[in-house]
Short mmCIF file of C-alpha atoms in Angstrom, two decimals:
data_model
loop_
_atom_site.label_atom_id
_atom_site.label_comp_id
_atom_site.label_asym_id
_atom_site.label_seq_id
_atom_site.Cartn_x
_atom_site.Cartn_y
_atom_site.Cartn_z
CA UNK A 1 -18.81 60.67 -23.27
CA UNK A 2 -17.75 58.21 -20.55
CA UNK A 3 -14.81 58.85 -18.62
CA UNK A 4 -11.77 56.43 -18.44
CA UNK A 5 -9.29 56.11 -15.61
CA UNK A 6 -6.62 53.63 -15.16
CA UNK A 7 -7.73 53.23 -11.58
CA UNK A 8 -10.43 54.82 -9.54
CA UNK A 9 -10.29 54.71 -5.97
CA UNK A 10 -13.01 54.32 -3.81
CA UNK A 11 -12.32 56.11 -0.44
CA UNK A 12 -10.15 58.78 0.63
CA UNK A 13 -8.49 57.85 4.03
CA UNK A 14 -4.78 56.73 4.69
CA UNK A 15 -5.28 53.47 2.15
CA UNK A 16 -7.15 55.49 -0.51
CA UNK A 17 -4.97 58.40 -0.22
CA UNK A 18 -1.03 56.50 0.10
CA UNK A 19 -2.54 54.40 -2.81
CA UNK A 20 -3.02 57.78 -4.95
CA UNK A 21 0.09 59.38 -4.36
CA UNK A 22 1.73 55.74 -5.43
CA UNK A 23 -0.12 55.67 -8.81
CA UNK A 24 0.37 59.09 -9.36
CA UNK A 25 4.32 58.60 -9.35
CA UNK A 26 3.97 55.56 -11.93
CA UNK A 27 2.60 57.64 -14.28
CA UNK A 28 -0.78 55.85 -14.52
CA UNK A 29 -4.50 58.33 -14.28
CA UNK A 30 -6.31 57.76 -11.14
CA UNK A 31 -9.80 59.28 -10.14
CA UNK A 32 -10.71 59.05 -6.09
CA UNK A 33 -13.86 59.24 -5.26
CA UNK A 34 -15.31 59.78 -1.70
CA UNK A 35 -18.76 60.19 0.11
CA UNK A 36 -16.81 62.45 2.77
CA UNK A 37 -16.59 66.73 2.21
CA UNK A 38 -12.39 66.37 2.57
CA UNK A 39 -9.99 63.67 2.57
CA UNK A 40 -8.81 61.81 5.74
CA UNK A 41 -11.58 59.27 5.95
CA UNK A 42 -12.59 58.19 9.63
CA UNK A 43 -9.49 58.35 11.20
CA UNK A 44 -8.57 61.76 10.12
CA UNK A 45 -11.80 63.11 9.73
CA UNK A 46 -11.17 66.83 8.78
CA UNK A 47 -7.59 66.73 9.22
CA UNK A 48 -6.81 69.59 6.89
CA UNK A 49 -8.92 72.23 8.98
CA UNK A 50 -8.64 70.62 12.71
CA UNK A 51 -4.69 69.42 12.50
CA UNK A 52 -3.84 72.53 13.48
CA UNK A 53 -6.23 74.02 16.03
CA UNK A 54 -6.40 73.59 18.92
CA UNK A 55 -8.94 70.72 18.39
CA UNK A 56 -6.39 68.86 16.56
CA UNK A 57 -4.24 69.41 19.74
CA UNK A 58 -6.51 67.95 22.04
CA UNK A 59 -6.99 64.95 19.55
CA UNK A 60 -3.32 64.27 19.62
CA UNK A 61 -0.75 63.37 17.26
CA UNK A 62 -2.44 60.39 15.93
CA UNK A 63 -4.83 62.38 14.17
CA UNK A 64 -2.84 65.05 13.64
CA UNK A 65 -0.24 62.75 11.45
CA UNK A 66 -2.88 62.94 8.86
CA UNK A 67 -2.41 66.05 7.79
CA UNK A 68 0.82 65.78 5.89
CA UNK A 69 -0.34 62.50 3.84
CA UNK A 70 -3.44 64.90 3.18
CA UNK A 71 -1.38 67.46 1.58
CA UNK A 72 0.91 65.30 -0.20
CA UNK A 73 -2.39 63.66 -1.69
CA UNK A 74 -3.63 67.27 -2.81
CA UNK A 75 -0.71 67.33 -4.92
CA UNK A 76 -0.38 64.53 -6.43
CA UNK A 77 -2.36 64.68 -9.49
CA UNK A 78 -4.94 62.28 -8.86
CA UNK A 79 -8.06 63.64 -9.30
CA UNK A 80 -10.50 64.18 -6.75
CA UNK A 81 -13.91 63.98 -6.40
CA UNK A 82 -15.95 64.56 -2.71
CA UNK A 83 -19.10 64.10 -2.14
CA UNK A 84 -19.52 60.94 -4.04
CA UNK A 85 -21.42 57.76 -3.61
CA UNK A 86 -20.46 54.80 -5.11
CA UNK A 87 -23.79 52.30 -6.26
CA UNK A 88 -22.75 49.66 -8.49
CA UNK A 89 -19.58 48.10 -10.11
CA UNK A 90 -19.95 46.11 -12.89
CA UNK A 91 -17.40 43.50 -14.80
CA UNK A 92 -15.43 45.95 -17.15
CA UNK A 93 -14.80 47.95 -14.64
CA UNK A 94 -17.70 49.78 -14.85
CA UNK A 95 -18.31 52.46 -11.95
CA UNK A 96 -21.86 53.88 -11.35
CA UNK A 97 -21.64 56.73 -8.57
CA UNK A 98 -23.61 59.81 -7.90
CA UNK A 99 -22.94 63.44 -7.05
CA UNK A 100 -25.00 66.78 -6.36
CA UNK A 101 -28.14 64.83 -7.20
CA UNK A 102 -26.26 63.41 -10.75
CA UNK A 103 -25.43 59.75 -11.84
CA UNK A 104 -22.78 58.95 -13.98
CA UNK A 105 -20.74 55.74 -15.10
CA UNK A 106 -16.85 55.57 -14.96
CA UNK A 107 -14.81 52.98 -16.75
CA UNK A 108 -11.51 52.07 -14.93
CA UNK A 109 -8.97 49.38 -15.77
CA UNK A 110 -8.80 48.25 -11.93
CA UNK A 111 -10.77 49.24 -8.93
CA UNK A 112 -8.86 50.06 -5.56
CA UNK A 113 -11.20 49.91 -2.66
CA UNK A 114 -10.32 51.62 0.24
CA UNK A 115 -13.64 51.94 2.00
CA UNK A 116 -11.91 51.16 5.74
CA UNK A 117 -13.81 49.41 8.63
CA UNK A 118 -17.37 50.18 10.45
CA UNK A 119 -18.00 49.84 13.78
CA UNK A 120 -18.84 46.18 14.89
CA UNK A 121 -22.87 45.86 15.43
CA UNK A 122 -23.97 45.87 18.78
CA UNK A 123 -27.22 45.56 19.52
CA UNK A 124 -28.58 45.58 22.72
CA UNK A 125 -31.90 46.34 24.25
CA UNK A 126 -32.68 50.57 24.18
CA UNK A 127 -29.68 50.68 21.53
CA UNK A 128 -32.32 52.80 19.49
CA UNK A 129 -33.37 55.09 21.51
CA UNK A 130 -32.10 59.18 21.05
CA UNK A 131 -28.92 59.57 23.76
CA UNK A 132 -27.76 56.43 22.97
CA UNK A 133 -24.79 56.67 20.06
CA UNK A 134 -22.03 54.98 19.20
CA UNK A 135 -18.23 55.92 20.78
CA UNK A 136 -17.13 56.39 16.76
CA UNK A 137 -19.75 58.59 16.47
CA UNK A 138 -19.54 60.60 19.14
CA UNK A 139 -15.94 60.84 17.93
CA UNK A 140 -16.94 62.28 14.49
CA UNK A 141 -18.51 65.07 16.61
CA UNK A 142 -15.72 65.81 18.50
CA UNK A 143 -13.33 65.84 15.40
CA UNK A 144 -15.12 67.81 12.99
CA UNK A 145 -17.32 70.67 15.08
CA UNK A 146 -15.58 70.10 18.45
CA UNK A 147 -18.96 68.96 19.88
CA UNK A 148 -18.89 67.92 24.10
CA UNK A 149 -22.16 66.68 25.55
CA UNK A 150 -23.00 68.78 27.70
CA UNK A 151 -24.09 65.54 30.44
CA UNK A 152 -21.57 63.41 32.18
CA UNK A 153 -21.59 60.34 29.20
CA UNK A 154 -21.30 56.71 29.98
CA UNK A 155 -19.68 54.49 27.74
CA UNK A 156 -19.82 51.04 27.63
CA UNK A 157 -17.63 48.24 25.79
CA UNK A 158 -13.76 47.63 25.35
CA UNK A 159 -10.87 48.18 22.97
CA UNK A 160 -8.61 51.32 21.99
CA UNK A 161 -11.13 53.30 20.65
CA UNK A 162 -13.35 53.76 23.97
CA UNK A 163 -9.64 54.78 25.84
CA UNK A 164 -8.79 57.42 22.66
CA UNK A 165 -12.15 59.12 22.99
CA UNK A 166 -12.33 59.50 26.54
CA UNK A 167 -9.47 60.87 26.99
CA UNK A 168 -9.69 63.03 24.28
CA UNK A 169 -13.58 63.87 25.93
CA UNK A 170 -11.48 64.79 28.79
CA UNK A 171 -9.52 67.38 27.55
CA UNK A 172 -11.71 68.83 25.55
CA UNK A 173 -13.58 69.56 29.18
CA UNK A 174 -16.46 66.64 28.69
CA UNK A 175 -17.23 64.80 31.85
CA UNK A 176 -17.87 61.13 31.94
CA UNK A 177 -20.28 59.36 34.77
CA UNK A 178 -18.69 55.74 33.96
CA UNK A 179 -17.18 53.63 31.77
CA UNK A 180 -18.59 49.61 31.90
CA UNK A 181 -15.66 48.11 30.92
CA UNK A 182 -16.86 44.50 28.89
CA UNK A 183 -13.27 43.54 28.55
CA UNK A 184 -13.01 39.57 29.58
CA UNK A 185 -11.39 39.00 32.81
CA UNK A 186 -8.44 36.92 31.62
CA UNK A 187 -7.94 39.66 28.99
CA UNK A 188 -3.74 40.02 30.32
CA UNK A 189 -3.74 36.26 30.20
CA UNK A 190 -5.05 35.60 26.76
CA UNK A 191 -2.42 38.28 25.80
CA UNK A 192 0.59 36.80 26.56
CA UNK A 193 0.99 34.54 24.28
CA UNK A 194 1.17 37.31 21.67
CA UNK A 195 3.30 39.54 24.18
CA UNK A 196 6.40 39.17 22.47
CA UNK A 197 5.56 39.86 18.87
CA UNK A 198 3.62 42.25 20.15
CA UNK A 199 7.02 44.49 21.74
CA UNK A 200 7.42 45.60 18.51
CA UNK A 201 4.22 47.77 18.48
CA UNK A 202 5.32 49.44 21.83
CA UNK A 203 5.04 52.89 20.73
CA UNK A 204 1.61 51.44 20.53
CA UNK A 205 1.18 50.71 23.96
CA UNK A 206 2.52 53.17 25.59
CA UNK A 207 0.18 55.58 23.76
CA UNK A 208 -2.94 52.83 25.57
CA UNK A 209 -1.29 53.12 28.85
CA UNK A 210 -0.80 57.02 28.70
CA UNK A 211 -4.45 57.02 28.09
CA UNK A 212 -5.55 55.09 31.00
CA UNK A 213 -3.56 57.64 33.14
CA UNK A 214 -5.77 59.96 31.78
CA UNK A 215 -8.74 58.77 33.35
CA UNK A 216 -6.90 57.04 36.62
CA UNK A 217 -5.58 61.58 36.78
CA UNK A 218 -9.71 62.07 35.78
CA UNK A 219 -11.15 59.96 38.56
CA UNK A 220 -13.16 57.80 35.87
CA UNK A 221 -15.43 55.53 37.45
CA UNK A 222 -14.75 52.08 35.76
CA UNK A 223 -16.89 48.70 36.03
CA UNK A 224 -14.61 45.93 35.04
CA UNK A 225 -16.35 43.04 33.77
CA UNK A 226 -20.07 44.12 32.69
CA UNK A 227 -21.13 41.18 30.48
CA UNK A 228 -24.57 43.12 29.66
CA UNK A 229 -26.28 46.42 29.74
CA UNK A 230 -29.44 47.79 28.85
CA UNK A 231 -30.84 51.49 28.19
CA UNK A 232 -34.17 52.53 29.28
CA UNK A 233 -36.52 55.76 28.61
CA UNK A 234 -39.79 57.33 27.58
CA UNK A 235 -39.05 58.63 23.95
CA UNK A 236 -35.11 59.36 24.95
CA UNK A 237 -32.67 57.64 27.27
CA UNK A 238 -33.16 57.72 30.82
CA UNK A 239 -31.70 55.17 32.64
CA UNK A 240 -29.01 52.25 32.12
CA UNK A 241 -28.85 49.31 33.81
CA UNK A 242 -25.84 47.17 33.68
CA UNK A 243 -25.00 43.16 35.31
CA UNK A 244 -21.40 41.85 35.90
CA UNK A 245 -20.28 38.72 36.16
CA UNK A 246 -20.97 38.04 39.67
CA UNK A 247 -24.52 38.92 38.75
CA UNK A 248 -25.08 42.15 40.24
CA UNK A 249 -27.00 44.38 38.59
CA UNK A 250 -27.24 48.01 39.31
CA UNK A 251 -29.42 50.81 37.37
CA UNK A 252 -27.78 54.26 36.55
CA UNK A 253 -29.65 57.59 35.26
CA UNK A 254 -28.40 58.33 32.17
CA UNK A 255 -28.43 61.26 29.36
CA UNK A 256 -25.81 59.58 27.04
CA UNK A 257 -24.44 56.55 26.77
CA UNK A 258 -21.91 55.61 23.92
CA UNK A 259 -21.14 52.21 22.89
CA UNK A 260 -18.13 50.26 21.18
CA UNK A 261 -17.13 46.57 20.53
CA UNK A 262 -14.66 46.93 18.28
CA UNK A 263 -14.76 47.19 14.28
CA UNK A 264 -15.33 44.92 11.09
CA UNK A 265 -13.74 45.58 7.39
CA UNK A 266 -16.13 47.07 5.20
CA UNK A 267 -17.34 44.36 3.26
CA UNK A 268 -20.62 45.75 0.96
CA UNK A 269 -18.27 45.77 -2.21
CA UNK A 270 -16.54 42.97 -2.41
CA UNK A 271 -19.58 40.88 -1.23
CA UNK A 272 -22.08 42.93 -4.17
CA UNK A 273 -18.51 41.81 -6.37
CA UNK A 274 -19.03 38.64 -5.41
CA UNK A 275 -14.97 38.41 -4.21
CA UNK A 276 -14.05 35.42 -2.39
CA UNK A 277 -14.55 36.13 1.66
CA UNK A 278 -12.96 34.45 4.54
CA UNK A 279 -13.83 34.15 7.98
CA UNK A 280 -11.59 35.58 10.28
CA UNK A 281 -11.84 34.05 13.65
CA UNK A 282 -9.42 36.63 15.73
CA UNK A 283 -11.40 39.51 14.27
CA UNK A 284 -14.99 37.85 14.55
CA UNK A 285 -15.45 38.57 10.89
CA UNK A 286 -15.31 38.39 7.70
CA UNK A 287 -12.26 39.69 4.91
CA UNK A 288 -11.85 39.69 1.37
CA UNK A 289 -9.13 36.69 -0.16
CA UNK A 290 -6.53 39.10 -1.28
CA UNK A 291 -2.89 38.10 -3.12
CA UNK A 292 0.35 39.97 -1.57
CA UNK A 293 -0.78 43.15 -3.63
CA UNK A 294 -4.06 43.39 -2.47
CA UNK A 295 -6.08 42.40 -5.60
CA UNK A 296 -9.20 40.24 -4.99
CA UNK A 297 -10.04 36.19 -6.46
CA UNK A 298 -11.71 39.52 -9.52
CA UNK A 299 -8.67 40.30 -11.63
CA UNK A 300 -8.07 44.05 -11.83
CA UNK A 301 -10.03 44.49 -7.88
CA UNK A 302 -7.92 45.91 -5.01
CA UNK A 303 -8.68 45.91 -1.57
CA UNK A 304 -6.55 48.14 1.05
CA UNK A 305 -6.76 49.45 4.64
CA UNK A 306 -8.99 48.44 7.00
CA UNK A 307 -11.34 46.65 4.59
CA UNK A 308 -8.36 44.04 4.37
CA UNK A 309 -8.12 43.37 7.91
CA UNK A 310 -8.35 45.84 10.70
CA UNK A 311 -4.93 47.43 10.82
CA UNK A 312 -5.10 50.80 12.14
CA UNK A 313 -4.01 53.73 9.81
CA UNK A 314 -0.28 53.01 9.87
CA UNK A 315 -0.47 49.72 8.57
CA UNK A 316 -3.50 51.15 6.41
CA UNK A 317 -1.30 53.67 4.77
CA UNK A 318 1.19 51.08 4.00
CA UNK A 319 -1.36 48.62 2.24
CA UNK A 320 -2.15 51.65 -0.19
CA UNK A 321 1.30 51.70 -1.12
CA UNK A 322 1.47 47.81 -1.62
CA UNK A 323 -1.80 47.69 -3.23
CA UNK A 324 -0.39 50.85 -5.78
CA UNK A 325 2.77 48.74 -6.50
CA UNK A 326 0.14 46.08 -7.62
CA UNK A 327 -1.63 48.09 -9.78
CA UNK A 328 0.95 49.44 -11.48
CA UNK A 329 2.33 46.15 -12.09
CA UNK A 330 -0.34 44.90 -13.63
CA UNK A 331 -0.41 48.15 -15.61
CA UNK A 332 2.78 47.57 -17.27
CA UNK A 333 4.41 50.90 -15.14
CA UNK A 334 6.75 48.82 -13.57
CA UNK A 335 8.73 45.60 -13.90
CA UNK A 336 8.32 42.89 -11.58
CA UNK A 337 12.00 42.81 -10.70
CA UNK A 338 11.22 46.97 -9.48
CA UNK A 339 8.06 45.79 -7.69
CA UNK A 340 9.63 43.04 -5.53
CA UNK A 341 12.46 45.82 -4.83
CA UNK A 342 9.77 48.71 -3.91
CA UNK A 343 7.79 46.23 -1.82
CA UNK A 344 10.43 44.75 0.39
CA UNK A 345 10.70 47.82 3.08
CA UNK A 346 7.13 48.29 2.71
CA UNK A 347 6.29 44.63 3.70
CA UNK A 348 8.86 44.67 6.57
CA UNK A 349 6.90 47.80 7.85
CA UNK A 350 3.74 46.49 7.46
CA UNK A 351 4.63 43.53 9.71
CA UNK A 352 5.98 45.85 12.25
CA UNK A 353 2.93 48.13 12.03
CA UNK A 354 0.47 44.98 12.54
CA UNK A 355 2.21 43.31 15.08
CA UNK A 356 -0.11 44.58 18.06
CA UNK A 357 -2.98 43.51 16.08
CA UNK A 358 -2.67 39.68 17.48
CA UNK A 359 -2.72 41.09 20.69
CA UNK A 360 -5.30 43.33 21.12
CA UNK A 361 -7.84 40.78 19.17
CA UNK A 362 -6.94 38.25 21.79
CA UNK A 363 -8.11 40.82 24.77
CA UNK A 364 -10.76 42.16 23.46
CA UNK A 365 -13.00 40.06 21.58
CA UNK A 366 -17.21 40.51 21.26
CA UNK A 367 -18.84 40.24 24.21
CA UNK A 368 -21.19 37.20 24.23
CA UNK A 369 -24.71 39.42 24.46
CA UNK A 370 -23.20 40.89 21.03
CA UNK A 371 -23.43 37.53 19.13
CA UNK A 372 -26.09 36.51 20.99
CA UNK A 373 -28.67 39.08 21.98
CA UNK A 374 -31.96 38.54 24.46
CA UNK A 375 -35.11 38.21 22.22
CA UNK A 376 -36.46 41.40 23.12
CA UNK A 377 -33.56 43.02 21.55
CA UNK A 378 -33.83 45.08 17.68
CA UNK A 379 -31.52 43.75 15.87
CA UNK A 380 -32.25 44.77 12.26
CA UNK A 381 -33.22 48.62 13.04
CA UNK A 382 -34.69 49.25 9.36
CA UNK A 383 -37.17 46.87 9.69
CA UNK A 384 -37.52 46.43 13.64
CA UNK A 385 -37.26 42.87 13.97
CA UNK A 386 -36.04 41.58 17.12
CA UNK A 387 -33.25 38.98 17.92
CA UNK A 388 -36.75 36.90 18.93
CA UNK A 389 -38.17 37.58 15.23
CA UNK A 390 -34.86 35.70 13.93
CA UNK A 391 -34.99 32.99 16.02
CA UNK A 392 -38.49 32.21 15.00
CA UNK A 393 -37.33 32.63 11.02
CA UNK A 394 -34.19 30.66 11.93
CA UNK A 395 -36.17 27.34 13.07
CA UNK A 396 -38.41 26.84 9.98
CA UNK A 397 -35.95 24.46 7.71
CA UNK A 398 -32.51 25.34 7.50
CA UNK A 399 -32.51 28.90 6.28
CA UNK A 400 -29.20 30.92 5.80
CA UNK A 401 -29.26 34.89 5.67
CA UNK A 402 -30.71 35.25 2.62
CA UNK A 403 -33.39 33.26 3.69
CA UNK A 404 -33.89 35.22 6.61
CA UNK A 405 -34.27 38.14 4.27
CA UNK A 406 -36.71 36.49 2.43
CA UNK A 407 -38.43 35.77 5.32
CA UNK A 408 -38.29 39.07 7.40
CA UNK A 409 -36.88 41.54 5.06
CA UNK A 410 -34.19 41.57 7.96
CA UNK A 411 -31.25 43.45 5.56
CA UNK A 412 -33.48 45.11 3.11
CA UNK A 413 -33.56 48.42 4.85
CA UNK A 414 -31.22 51.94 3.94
CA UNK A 415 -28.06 50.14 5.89
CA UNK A 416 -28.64 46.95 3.30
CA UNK A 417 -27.46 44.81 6.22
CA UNK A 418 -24.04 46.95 7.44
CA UNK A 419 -26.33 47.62 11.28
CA UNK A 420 -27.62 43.52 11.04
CA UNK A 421 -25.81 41.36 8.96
CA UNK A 422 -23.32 39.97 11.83
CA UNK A 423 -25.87 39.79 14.56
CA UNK A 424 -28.41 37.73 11.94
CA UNK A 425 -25.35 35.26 10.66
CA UNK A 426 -24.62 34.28 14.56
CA UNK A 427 -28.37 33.96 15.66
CA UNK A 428 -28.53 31.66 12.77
CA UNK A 429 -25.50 29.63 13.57
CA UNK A 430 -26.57 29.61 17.22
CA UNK A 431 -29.94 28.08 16.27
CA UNK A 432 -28.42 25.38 13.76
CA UNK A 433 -25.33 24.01 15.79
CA UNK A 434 -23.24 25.54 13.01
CA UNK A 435 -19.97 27.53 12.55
CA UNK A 436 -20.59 31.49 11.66
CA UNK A 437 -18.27 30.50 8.59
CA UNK A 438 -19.97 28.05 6.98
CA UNK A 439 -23.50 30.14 7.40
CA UNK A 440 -22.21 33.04 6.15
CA UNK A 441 -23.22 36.68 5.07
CA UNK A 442 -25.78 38.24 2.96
CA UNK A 443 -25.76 38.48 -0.60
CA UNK A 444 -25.12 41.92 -1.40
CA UNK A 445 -27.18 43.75 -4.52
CA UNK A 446 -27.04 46.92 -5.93
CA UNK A 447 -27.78 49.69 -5.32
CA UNK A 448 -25.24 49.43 -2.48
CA UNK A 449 -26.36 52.84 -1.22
CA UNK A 450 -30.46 54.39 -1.41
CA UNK A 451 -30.67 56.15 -5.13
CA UNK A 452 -33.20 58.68 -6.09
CA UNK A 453 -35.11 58.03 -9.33
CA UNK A 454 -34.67 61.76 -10.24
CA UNK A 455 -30.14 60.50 -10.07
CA UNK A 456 -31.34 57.17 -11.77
CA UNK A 457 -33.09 59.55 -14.84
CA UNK A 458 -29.53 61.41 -14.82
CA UNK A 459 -27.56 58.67 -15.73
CA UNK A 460 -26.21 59.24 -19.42
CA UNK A 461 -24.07 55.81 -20.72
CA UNK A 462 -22.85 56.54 -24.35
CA UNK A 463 -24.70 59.84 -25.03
CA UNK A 464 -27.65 57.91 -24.38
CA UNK A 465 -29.83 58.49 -21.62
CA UNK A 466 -30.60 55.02 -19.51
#
């Protein structure tokens, strides 16, 4: 017999979890589901068994604020299901997720999706080779088995993230051989004119500026304005070789080298729900249309956290109890008298919480290689098609991404366009004198993540198997 929630969450981070613990309260049944072992998404990977070790210590209070949401979403009621991966929604709502090598179908009244961000797609040339990770990832490492490289890293890019992990590398005894800094130059300048609203976050800043003392106390080397980079190596990497702006280009041996330019909202979902998107030109991306609860232009759809806008996990935690408020509203659990009341601290926080935001997208936006990589660069990793491949596609007619697709199978790999999508949308606007808005994104299809036949033979819909 199919099960029936009046939500189901997808995601169990600060959105996914706040959201929960709202729902809970209103008396309404929620079901979260999660691909992740333990709640705390991303951000607080592993939070209830690294908080408080002395991991979590070195991580620093950040992370470590995690834990109490964590325990207060253990509690709640809600139930809670790890482990899981979410393949299809369909009009109803219908759910369709696997676990443990199982499918199964869930029918919720409304959807909250609270899948976060990824890190933005980078490509550059050697990004593929072994030694060469992502900064998040390398983070996931660090927070959930305490793992240190045991080579001096380099890490190239810009942003928070990059500062958080190295110092946090740094006290957990890692050693870092450089960081190429791809930050514009007029990074302070394009800043001020967000300074002011800005103040507000200063806890915020402080907390940036406490971790550059950590590397200035370190000795870090740092290469201010690198506009490009390249990794090199026979079957591993061996060797990075990086140009600034006044041309110069110098060649490093390297073991690791971890890269960051910033993050994107999840998008998979509400594209495969065919939600109306919007380009968002300080992030580089694209968002979901959302109302002031959170629900999508698909009645009964939520979106909160990071896959509304990139936040950070404060202003993350908040949207899950806005979006909650939303849902319960449209449940009937509340009056809309009581949900303008509940909402109007939560909104005032929310601006507080997001008031950085403006700033920080103004210094560090994409670097120009990232939207517009050489042509001997991979830029759909499934398939290995280079930015060259694209270009070629990209000149016969006017072709959009779904064209490309057609053309290259560029998107039709295991990451269904999450590693390519960006890079392919911008080649193609590049090549056609158009805006990245008006080209757009691919056309997301189910399954949104691979499916075994042997879970596809599982699924049971009415007592009947399908």
């Amino acid at each position: 017999m199919m099960r029936e929630f009046n939500v189901l969450i997808v995601g169990a981070g600060p959105a996914g979890m706040s959201a929960a613990i709202g729902l809970r309260a209103a008396g309404l049944s929620v079901i979260v589901v999660d691909e992740q072992p333990a709640p705390g998404g991303q951000i607080w990977r592993a939070v209830e068994t690294v908080a408080a070790t002395p991991t979590g210590a070195l991580l620093g209070d950040e992370y470590r604020a995690g834990a109490g949401l964590a325990r207060a979403f253990r509690a709640c009621g809600a139930l809670y299901e790890p482990q899981t991966q979410v393949w299809q929604i369909e009009p109803g709502w219908h759910v369709y997720m696997s676990h443990a090598g199982k499918a199964e179908v869930v029918r919720a009244d409304n959807v909250l999706l609270a899948t976060g961000a990824q890190e933005r797609p980078a490509p550059f040339p050697g990004w593929t080779l072994p030694g060469v990770l992502t900064v998040g990832a390398a983070q996931i490492l660090l927070k959930t088995s305490r793992q240190v490289p045991a080579q001096p890293v380099w890490v190239a890019g810009s942003g928070p993230l990059p500062l958080l992990y190295m110092a946090q590398l740094l006290r957990a005894g890692g050693r870092i051989a450089g960081w190429l800094d791809t930050a514009p130059p007029d990074m302070w300048k394009r800043a001020l004119p967000h300074l002011p609203a800005a103040l507000r976050g200063w806890p915020e800043i402080r907390k940036g500026l406490g971790w550059l003392g950590e590397l200035r106390r370190a000795g870090v080397p740092r290469v201010r304005g690198v506009t490009q980079f390249r990794a090199s190596g026979d079957g591993r990497l061996r060797e990075i070789e990086y140009t600034t702006r006044d041309g110069k280009t110098v060649r490093k041996p390297a073991q690791v080298l971890l890269a960051h330019e910033g993050v994107v909202p999840s998008i998979h979902m509400t594209r495969a729900l065919e939600c109306e998107h919007r380009w968002n030109d300080a992030q580089a991306c694209m968002a979901p249309e959302l109302d002031a609860w959170g629900q999508t232009s698909q009645a009964g759809v939520f979106v909160a956290g990071d896959g509304a806008g990139i936040g950070g996990a404060k202003a993350a935690t908040v949207r899950g109890e806005l979006a909650a408020i939303g849902i319960a509203l449209r449940a009937g659990a509340i009056t809309d008298a009581g949900a303008r009341h509940r909402a109007r601290p939560l909104r005032a926080r929310l601006a507080g919480d997001l008031s950085l935001r403006p700033m920080l997208d103004a210094m560090y936006p994409p670097r120009a290689t990232v939207i517009a990589p050489s042509d001997d660069t991979i830029v759909c990793r499934c398939e290995e098609l280079t930015a060259g491949d694209i270009r070629r596609a990209a000149r016969i007619g006017q072709p959009g991404p779904n064209q490309i697709k057609s053309y290259t199978r560029a998107g039709m790999g295991p990451c269904q366009g999450r590693q390519c999508g960006y890079t392919i949308a911008n080649i193609v606007a590049q090549q056609q004198g158009r805006p990245v808005a008006e080209v757009g994104f691919y056309r997301i299809r189910p399954p949104l993540k691979p499916l075994t036949l042997g879970e596809l033979a599982s699924l049971d819909v009415d007592g009947g198997q399908t």
